[in-house]
Structure formats: structure tokens, C-alpha cells
PDB file of C-alpha atoms in Angstrom:
ATOM      1  CA  MET U   1      -2.480   2.534  12.656  1.00  0.00           C
ATOM      2  CA  ALA U   2      -2.484   3.343   8.956  1.00  0.00           C
ATOM      3  CA  THR U   3      -5.487   4.801   7.225  1.00  0.00           C
ATOM      4  CA  LYS U   4      -7.129   3.684   4.021  1.00  0.00           C
ATOM      5  CA  LEU U   5      -4.962   4.663   1.075  1.00  0.00           C
ATOM      6  CA  ASN U   6      -6.146   5.580  -2.384  1.00  0.00           C
ATOM      7  CA  ALA U   7      -4.260   5.342  -5.660  1.00  0.00           C
ATOM      8  CA  HIS U   8      -3.983   9.118  -6.062  1.00  0.00           C
ATOM      9  CA  GLU U   9      -2.162   9.411  -2.740  1.00  0.00           C
ATOM     10  CA  LEU U  10       0.152   6.575  -3.729  1.00  0.00           C
ATOM     11  CA  ASP U  11       0.939   8.279  -7.062  1.00  0.00           C
ATOM     12  CA  GLU U  12       2.555  11.142  -5.169  1.00  0.00           C
ATOM     13  CA  LEU U  13       4.972   8.869  -3.274  1.00  0.00           C
ATOM     14  CA  ASN U  14       8.409   7.887  -4.540  1.00  0.00           C
ATOM     15  CA  ALA U  15       9.700   4.310  -4.511  1.00  0.00           C
ATOM     16  CA  THR U  16      11.245   4.440  -1.041  1.00  0.00           C
ATOM     17  CA  ASP U  17       8.086   5.907   0.476  1.00  0.00           C
ATOM     18  CA  LEU U  18       6.023   3.188  -1.210  1.00  0.00           C
ATOM     19  CA  GLU U  19       8.309   0.533   0.246  1.00  0.00           C
ATOM     20  CA  ALA U  20       7.893   2.081   3.692  1.00  0.00           C
ATOM     21  CA  LYS U  21       4.076   2.129   3.324  1.00  0.00           C
ATOM     22  CA  LEU U  22       4.142  -1.491   2.165  1.00  0.00           C
ATOM     23  CA  ARG U  23       6.295  -2.523   5.118  1.00  0.00           C
ATOM     24  CA  GLU U  24       3.941  -0.699   7.515  1.00  0.00           C
ATOM     25  CA  ALA U  25       0.864  -2.304   6.005  1.00  0.00           C
ATOM     26  CA  LYS U  26       2.374  -5.789   6.105  1.00  0.00           C
ATOM     27  CA  GLU U  27       3.358  -5.313   9.731  1.00  0.00           C
ATOM     28  CA  GLU U  28      -0.147  -4.136  10.584  1.00  0.00           C
ATOM     29  CA  LEU U  29      -1.652  -7.110   8.733  1.00  0.00           C
ATOM     30  CA  PHE U  30       0.561  -9.474  10.711  1.00  0.00           C
ATOM     31  CA  ASN U  31      -0.524  -7.874  13.983  1.00  0.00           C
ATOM     32  CA  LEU U  32      -4.200  -8.000  12.988  1.00  0.00           C
ATOM     33  CA  ARG U  33      -3.927 -11.667  12.023  1.00  0.00           C
ATOM     34  CA  PHE U  34      -2.227 -12.407  15.318  1.00  0.00           C
ATOM     35  CA  GLN U  35      -5.006 -10.613  17.192  1.00  0.00           C
ATOM     36  CA  ALA U  36      -7.624 -12.543  15.206  1.00  0.00           C
ATOM     37  CA  ALA U  37      -5.961 -15.848  16.046  1.00  0.00           C
ATOM     38  CA  THR U  38      -5.895 -15.054  19.757  1.00  0.00           C
ATOM     39  CA  GLY U  39      -9.444 -13.693  19.816  1.00  0.00           C
ATOM     40  CA  GLN U  40      -8.428 -10.126  20.615  1.00  0.00           C
ATOM     41  CA  LEU U  41      -9.461  -8.537  17.305  1.00  0.00           C
ATOM     42  CA  ASP U  42     -12.275  -6.029  17.635  1.00  0.00           C
ATOM     43  CA  SER U  43     -12.920  -5.082  14.015  1.00  0.00           C
ATOM     44  CA  ASN U  44     -12.614  -7.704  11.310  1.00  0.00           C
ATOM     45  CA  GLY U  45     -13.186  -5.047   8.663  1.00  0.00           C
ATOM     46  CA  ARG U  46      -9.752  -3.607   9.323  1.00  0.00           C
ATOM     47  CA  LEU U  47      -8.175  -6.828   7.997  1.00  0.00           C
ATOM     48  CA  ARG U  48      -9.936  -6.329   4.687  1.00  0.00           C
ATOM     49  CA  VAL U  49      -8.909  -2.669   4.430  1.00  0.00           C
ATOM     50  CA  VAL U  50      -5.249  -3.431   5.098  1.00  0.00           C
ATOM     51  CA  LYS U  51      -5.198  -6.258   2.541  1.00  0.00           C
ATOM     52  CA  LYS U  52      -6.663  -3.925  -0.078  1.00  0.00           C
ATOM     53  CA  ASP U  53      -4.099  -1.246   0.789  1.00  0.00           C
ATOM     54  CA  ILE U  54      -1.307  -3.766   0.221  1.00  0.00           C
ATOM     55  CA  ALA U  55      -2.827  -4.730  -3.122  1.00  0.00           C
ATOM     56  CA  ARG U  56      -3.070  -1.051  -4.136  1.00  0.00           C
ATOM     57  CA  ILE U  57       0.595  -0.492  -3.326  1.00  0.00           C
ATOM     58  CA  TYR U  58       1.639  -3.542  -5.337  1.00  0.00           C
ATOM     59  CA  THR U  59      -0.518  -2.346  -8.237  1.00  0.00           C
ATOM     60  CA  VAL U  60       1.091   1.098  -8.278  1.00  0.00           C
ATOM     61  CA  VAL U  61       4.577  -0.429  -8.137  1.00  0.00           C
ATOM     62  CA  ARG U  62       3.821  -2.807 -11.008  1.00  0.00           C
ATOM     63  CA  GLU U  63       2.208  -0.111 -13.136  1.00  0.00           C
ATOM     64  CA  ARG U  64       5.313   2.019 -12.694  1.00  0.00           C
ATOM     65  CA  GLU U  65       7.456  -0.907 -13.827  1.00  0.00           C
ATOM     66  CA  LEU U  66       5.311  -1.268 -16.932  1.00  0.00           C
ATOM     67  CA  GLY U  67       5.310   2.463 -17.629  1.00  0.00           C
ATOM     68  CA  ILE U  68       1.576   2.905 -17.094  1.00  0.00           C
ATOM     69  CA  ARG U  69       2.115   5.290 -14.175  1.00  0.00           C
ATOM     70  CA  THR U  70       4.928   7.757 -13.791  1.00  0.00           C
ATOM     71  CA  THR U  71       7.174   8.118 -10.786  1.00  0.00           C
ATOM     72  CA  PRO U  72       6.939  11.538  -9.155  1.00  0.00           C
ATOM     73  CA  GLY U  73       9.756  13.822 -10.150  1.00  0.00           C
ATOM     74  CA  THR U  74      10.145  12.382 -13.633  1.00  0.00           C
ATOM     75  CA  ASN U  75       9.294  14.478 -16.629  1.00  0.00           C
ATOM     76  CA  GLU U  76       6.796  13.098 -19.153  1.00  0.00           C
ATOM     77  CA  GLU U  77       8.448  14.980 -22.027  1.00  0.00           C
ATOM     78  CA  ALA U  78      11.831  13.453 -21.264  1.00  0.00           C
ATOM     79  CA  LYS U  79      10.441   9.969 -21.958  1.00  0.00           C
ATOM     80  CA  ALA U  80       8.953  10.926 -25.330  1.00  0.00           C
TER      81      ALA U  80
END
């Protein structure tokens, strides 16, 4: 089960690691939704945390596309 992610932790990941985290979070969200539908879900708060984690990952990816955040391993001076 994944833990709550923050944007600073996501900044340190490269694109492939972000994709892996996103895939994990989506899989966990699917499982949580399935558990909720069958009445087996113990903590509804976990659904909210996982959704927010997915949103954070998408935000970091989009900000990198726009050049707001830098991808780890790239040099700031090389862009200037």
C-alpha cells in the first residue's frame, strides 16, 4: 500500500519512476473502489488520499511539460 506522497518527493523522481508511481496509485484506487462497492472497505479516507496522490503526480508531470519544474538530472544553466 502506497503512502501519502508530497510534491518534494515527486520532484526527485524521473519520468519513468513517476509513471510507475502513477500506475501503482491508479491500481490502488481501483482496488479501493472495488472494496467500497462490495462493502469491504475499512477506511474511506484512504480513497481521498490516493486520489490526491494521483492529482499531485499529474501536476508534477504537467509542470515539467510547461517548464515550471525541472526534471532531475537536468542542469538549470544548460537551459539558460
